[in-house]
Tab-separated table of C-alpha atoms and ligand atoms in Angstrom:
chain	number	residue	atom	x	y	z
G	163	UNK	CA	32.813	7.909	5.867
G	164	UNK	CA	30.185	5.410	4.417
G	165	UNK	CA	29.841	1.843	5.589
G	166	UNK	CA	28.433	-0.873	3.403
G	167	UNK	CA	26.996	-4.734	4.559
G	168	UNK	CA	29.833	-6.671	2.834
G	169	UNK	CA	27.067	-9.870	2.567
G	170	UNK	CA	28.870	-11.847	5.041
G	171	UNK	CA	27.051	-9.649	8.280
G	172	UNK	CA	30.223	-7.830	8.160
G	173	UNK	CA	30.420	-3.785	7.726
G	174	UNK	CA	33.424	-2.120	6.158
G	175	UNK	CA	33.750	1.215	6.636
G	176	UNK	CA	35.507	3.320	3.465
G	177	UNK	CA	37.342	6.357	4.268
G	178	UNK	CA	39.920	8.639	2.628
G	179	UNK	CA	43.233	7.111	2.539
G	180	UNK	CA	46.054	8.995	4.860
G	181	UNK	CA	49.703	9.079	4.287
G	182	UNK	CA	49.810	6.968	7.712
G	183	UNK	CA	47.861	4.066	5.910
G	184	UNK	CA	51.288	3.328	3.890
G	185	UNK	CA	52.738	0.675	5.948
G	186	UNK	CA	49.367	-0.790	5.600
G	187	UNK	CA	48.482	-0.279	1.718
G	188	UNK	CA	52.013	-1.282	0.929
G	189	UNK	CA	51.923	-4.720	2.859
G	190	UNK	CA	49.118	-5.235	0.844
G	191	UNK	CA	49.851	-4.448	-2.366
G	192	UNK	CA	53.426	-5.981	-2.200
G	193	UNK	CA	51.462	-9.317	-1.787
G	194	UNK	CA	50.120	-9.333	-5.509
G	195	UNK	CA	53.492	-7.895	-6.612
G	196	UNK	CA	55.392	-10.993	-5.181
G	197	UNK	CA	52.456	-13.484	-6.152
G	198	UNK	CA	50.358	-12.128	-8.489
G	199	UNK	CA	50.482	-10.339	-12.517
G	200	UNK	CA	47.945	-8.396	-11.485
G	201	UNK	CA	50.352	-5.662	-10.890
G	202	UNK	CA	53.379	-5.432	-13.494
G	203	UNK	CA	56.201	-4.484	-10.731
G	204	UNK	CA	58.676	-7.222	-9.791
G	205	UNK	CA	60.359	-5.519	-6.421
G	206	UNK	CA	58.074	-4.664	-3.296
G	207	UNK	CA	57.405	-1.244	-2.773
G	208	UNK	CA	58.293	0.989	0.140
G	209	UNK	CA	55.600	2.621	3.021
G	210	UNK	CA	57.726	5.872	1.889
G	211	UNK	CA	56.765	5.443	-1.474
G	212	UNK	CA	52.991	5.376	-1.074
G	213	UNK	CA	53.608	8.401	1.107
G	214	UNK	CA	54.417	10.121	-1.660
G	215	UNK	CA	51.879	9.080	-3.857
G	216	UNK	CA	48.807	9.610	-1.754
G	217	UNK	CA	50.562	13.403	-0.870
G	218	UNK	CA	51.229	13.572	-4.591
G	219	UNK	CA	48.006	12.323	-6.360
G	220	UNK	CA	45.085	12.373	-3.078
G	221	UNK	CA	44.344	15.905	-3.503
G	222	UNK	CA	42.967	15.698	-6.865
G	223	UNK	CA	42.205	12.278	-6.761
G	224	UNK	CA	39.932	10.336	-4.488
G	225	UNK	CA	42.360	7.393	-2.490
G	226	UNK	CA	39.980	5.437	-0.145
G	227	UNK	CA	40.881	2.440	2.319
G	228	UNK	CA	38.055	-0.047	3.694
G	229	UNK	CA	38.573	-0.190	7.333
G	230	UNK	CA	37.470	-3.338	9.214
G	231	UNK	CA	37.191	-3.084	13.012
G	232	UNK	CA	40.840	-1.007	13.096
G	233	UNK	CA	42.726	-2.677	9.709
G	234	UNK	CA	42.864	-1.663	6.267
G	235	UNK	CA	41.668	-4.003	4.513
G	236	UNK	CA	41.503	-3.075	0.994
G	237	UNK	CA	42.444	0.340	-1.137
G	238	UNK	CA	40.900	2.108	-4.091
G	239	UNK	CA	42.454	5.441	-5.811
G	240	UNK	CA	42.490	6.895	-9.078
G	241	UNK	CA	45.717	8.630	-10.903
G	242	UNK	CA	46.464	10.466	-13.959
G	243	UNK	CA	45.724	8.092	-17.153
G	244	UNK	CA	47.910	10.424	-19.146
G	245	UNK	CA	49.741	13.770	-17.687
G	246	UNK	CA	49.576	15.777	-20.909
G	247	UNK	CA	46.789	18.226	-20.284
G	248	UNK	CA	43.612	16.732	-22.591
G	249	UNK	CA	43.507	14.094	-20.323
G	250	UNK	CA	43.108	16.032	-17.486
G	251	UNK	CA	39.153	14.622	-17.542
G	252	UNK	CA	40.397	10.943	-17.912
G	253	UNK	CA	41.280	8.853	-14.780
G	254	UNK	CA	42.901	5.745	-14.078
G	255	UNK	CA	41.523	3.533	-11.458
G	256	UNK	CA	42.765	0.902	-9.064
G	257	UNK	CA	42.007	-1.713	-6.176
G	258	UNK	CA	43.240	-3.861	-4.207
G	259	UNK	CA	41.446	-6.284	-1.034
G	260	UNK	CA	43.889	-8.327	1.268
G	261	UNK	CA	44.112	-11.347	0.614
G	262	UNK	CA	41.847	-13.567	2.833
G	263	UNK	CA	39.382	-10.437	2.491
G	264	UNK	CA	38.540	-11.347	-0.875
G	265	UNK	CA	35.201	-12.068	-2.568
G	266	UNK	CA	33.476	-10.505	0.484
G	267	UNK	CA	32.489	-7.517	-1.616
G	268	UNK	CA	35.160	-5.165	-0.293
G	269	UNK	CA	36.579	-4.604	-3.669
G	270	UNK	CA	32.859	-3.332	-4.657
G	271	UNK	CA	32.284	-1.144	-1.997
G	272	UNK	CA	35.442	0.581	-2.436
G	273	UNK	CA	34.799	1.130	-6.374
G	274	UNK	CA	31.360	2.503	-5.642
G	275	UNK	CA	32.429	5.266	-3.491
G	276	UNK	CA	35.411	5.544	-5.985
G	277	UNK	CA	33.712	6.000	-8.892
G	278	UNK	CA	30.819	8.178	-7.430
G	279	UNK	CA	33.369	10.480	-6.048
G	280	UNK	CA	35.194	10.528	-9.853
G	281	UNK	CA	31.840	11.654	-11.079
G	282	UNK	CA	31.083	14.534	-8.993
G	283	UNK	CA	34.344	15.515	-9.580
G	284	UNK	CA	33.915	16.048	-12.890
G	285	UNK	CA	35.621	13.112	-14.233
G	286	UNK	CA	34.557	11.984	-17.925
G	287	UNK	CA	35.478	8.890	-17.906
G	288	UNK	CA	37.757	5.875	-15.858
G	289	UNK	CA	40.476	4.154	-17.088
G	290	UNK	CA	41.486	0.591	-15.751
G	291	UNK	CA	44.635	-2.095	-17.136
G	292	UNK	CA	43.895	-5.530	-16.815
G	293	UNK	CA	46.027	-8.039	-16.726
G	294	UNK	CA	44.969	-11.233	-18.372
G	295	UNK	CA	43.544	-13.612	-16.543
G	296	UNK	CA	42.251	-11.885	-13.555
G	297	UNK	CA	38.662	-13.566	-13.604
G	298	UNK	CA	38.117	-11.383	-10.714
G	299	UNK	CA	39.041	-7.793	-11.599
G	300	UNK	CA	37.129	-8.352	-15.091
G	301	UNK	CA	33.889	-9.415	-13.271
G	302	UNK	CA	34.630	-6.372	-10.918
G	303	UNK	CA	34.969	-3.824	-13.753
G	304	UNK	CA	32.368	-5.136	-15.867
G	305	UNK	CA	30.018	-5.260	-12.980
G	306	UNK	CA	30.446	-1.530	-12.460
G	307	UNK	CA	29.861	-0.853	-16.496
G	308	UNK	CA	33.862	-0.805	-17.810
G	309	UNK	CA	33.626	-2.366	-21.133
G	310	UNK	CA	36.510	-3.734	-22.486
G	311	UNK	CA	38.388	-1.114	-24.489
G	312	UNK	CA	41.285	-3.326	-26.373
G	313	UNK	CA	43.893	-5.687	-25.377
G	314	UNK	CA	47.729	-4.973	-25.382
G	315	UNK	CA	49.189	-8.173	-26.263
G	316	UNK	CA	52.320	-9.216	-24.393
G	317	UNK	CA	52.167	-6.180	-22.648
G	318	UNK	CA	54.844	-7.928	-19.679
G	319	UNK	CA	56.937	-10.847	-18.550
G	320	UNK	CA	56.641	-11.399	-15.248
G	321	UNK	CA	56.430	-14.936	-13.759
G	322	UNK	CA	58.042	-16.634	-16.476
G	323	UNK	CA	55.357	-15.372	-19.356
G	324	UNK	CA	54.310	-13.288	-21.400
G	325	UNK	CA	51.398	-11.213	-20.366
G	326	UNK	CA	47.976	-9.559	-22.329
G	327	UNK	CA	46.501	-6.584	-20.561
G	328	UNK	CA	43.040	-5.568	-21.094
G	329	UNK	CA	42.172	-2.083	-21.640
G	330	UNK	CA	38.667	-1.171	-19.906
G	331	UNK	CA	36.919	2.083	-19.854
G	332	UNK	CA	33.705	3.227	-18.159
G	333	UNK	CA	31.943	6.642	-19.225
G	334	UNK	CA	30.741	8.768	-16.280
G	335	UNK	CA	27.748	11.547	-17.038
G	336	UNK	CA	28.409	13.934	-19.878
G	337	UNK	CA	30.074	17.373	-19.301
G	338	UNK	CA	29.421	20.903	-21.113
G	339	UNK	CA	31.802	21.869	-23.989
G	340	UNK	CA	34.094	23.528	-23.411
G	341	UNK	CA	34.350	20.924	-19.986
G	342	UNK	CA	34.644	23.243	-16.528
G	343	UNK	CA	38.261	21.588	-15.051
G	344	UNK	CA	37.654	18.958	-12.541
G	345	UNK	CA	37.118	19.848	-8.792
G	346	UNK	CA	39.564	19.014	-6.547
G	347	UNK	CA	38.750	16.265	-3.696
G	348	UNK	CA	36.976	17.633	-0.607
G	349	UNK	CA	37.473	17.891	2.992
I	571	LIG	C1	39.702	-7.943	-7.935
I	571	LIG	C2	39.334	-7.596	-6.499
I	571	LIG	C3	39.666	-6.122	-6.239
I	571	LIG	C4	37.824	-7.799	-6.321
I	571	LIG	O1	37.456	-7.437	-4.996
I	571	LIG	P1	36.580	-8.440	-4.120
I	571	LIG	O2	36.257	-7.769	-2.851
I	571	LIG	O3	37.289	-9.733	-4.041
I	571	LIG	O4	35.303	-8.592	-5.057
I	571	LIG	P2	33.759	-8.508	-4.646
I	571	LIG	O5	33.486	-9.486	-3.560
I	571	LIG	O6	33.386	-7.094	-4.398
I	571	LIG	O7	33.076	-9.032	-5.995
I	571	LIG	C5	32.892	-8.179	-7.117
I	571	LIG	C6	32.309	-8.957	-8.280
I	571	LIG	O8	33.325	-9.771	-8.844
I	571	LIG	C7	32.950	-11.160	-8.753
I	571	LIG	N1	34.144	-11.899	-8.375
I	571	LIG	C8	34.950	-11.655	-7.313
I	571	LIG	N2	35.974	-12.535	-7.316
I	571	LIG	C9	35.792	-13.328	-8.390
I	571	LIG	C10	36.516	-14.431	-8.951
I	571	LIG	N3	37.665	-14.875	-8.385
I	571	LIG	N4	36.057	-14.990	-10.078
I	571	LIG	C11	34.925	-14.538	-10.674
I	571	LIG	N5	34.195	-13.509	-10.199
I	571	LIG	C12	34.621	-12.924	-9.072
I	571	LIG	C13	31.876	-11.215	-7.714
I	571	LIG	O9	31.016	-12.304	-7.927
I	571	LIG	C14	31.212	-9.883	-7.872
I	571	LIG	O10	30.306	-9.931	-8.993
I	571	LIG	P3	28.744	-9.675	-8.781
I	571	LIG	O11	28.594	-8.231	-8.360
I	571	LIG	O12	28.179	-9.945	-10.129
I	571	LIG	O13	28.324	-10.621	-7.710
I	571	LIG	C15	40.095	-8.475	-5.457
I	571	LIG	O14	39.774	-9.824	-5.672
I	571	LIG	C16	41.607	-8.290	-5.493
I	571	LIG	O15	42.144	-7.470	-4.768
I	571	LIG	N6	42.312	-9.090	-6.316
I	571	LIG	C17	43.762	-9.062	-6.362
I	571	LIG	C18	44.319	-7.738	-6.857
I	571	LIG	C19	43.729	-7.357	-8.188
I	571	LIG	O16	43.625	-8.163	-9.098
I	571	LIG	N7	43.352	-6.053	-8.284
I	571	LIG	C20	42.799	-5.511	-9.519
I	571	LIG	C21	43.906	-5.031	-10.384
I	571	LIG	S1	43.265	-4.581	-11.998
């Protein structure tokens, strides 16, 4: 577990995300589906659902929550950015912080352990979608070294519009060619 000062005299603690934080990741992340575009689905999505994902994809993937005091108060993981095998060195990353947690530099402790984890994994590089305007999640990504990658225009409709997503991509350290396949996550 690392902890980080999140500027406001507050520590966050960021751990490996557990099939018992679903209740907790999902309450989250429904918020931004119900209010938000900055994630494309429409209906909430079940605590039994994230169960499955973090069994499905936390093995191979790092999937860390911030802890504050005993709640969860943001998530980071990384999944597949394509399944066919050639991408098997390319990830796709995500975050989310609570709402009411935000701009208190949660979001930037969790991508730091994120992406640091990615790396010694073996990772080449990290994928992330998104969707404009998120003033926040582009000064997040480009304040870890994403650089914007493309733009798919009118990508969605949710929320009565069309909606651009920006493609970002951030290179992690070289690897040997042939590449050695990417380690699993520890502990
Ligand atoms: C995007 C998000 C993860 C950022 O996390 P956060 O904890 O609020 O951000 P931090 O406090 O760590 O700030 C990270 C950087 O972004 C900047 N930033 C944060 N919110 C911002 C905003 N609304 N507008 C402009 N810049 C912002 C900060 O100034 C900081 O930059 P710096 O390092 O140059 O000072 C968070 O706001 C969030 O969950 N948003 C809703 C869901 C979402 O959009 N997720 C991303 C999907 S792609």
């Amino acid at each position: 577990m690392s902890t980080s000062d999140t500027g406001f005299g507050d520590v966050v603690a960021v751990r490996r995300a557990e099939v018992a934080d679903a209740a907790a990741i999902a309450a989250i992340v429904n918020h931004y589906i119900a209010r938000s575009t900055a994630n494309f689905r429409t209906e909430p999505q079940s605590a039994a659902e994230w169960e499955r994902e973090i069994d499905a994809y936390g093995g191979r993937y790092p999937w860390l929550a911030a802890v504050y005091g005993d709640e969860i108060v943001g998530l980071a993981y990384a999944k597949p950015w394509n399944a066919r095998q050639a991408y098997d060195w390319t990830a796709e990353a995500t975050v989310y912080v609570a709402e009411g947690q935000r701009g208190r530099r949660v979001g930037s402790t969790l991508y730091r352990e994120l992406l640091k984890r990615l790396e010694a994994q073996g990772f080449r590089s990290v994928m992330a979608l998104v969707t404009s305007p998120n003033p926040g999640s582009e000064a997040l990504h480009a304040a870890f070294g994403f650089e914007p990658a493309g733009t798919i225009r009118d990508a969605g409709y949710k929320h009565g519009e069309w909606r651009d997503v920006g493609v970002w991509q951030k290179m992690l350290a070289e690897l040997a060619d042939p590449p050695e396949p990417t380690a699993p996550v520890e502990g």
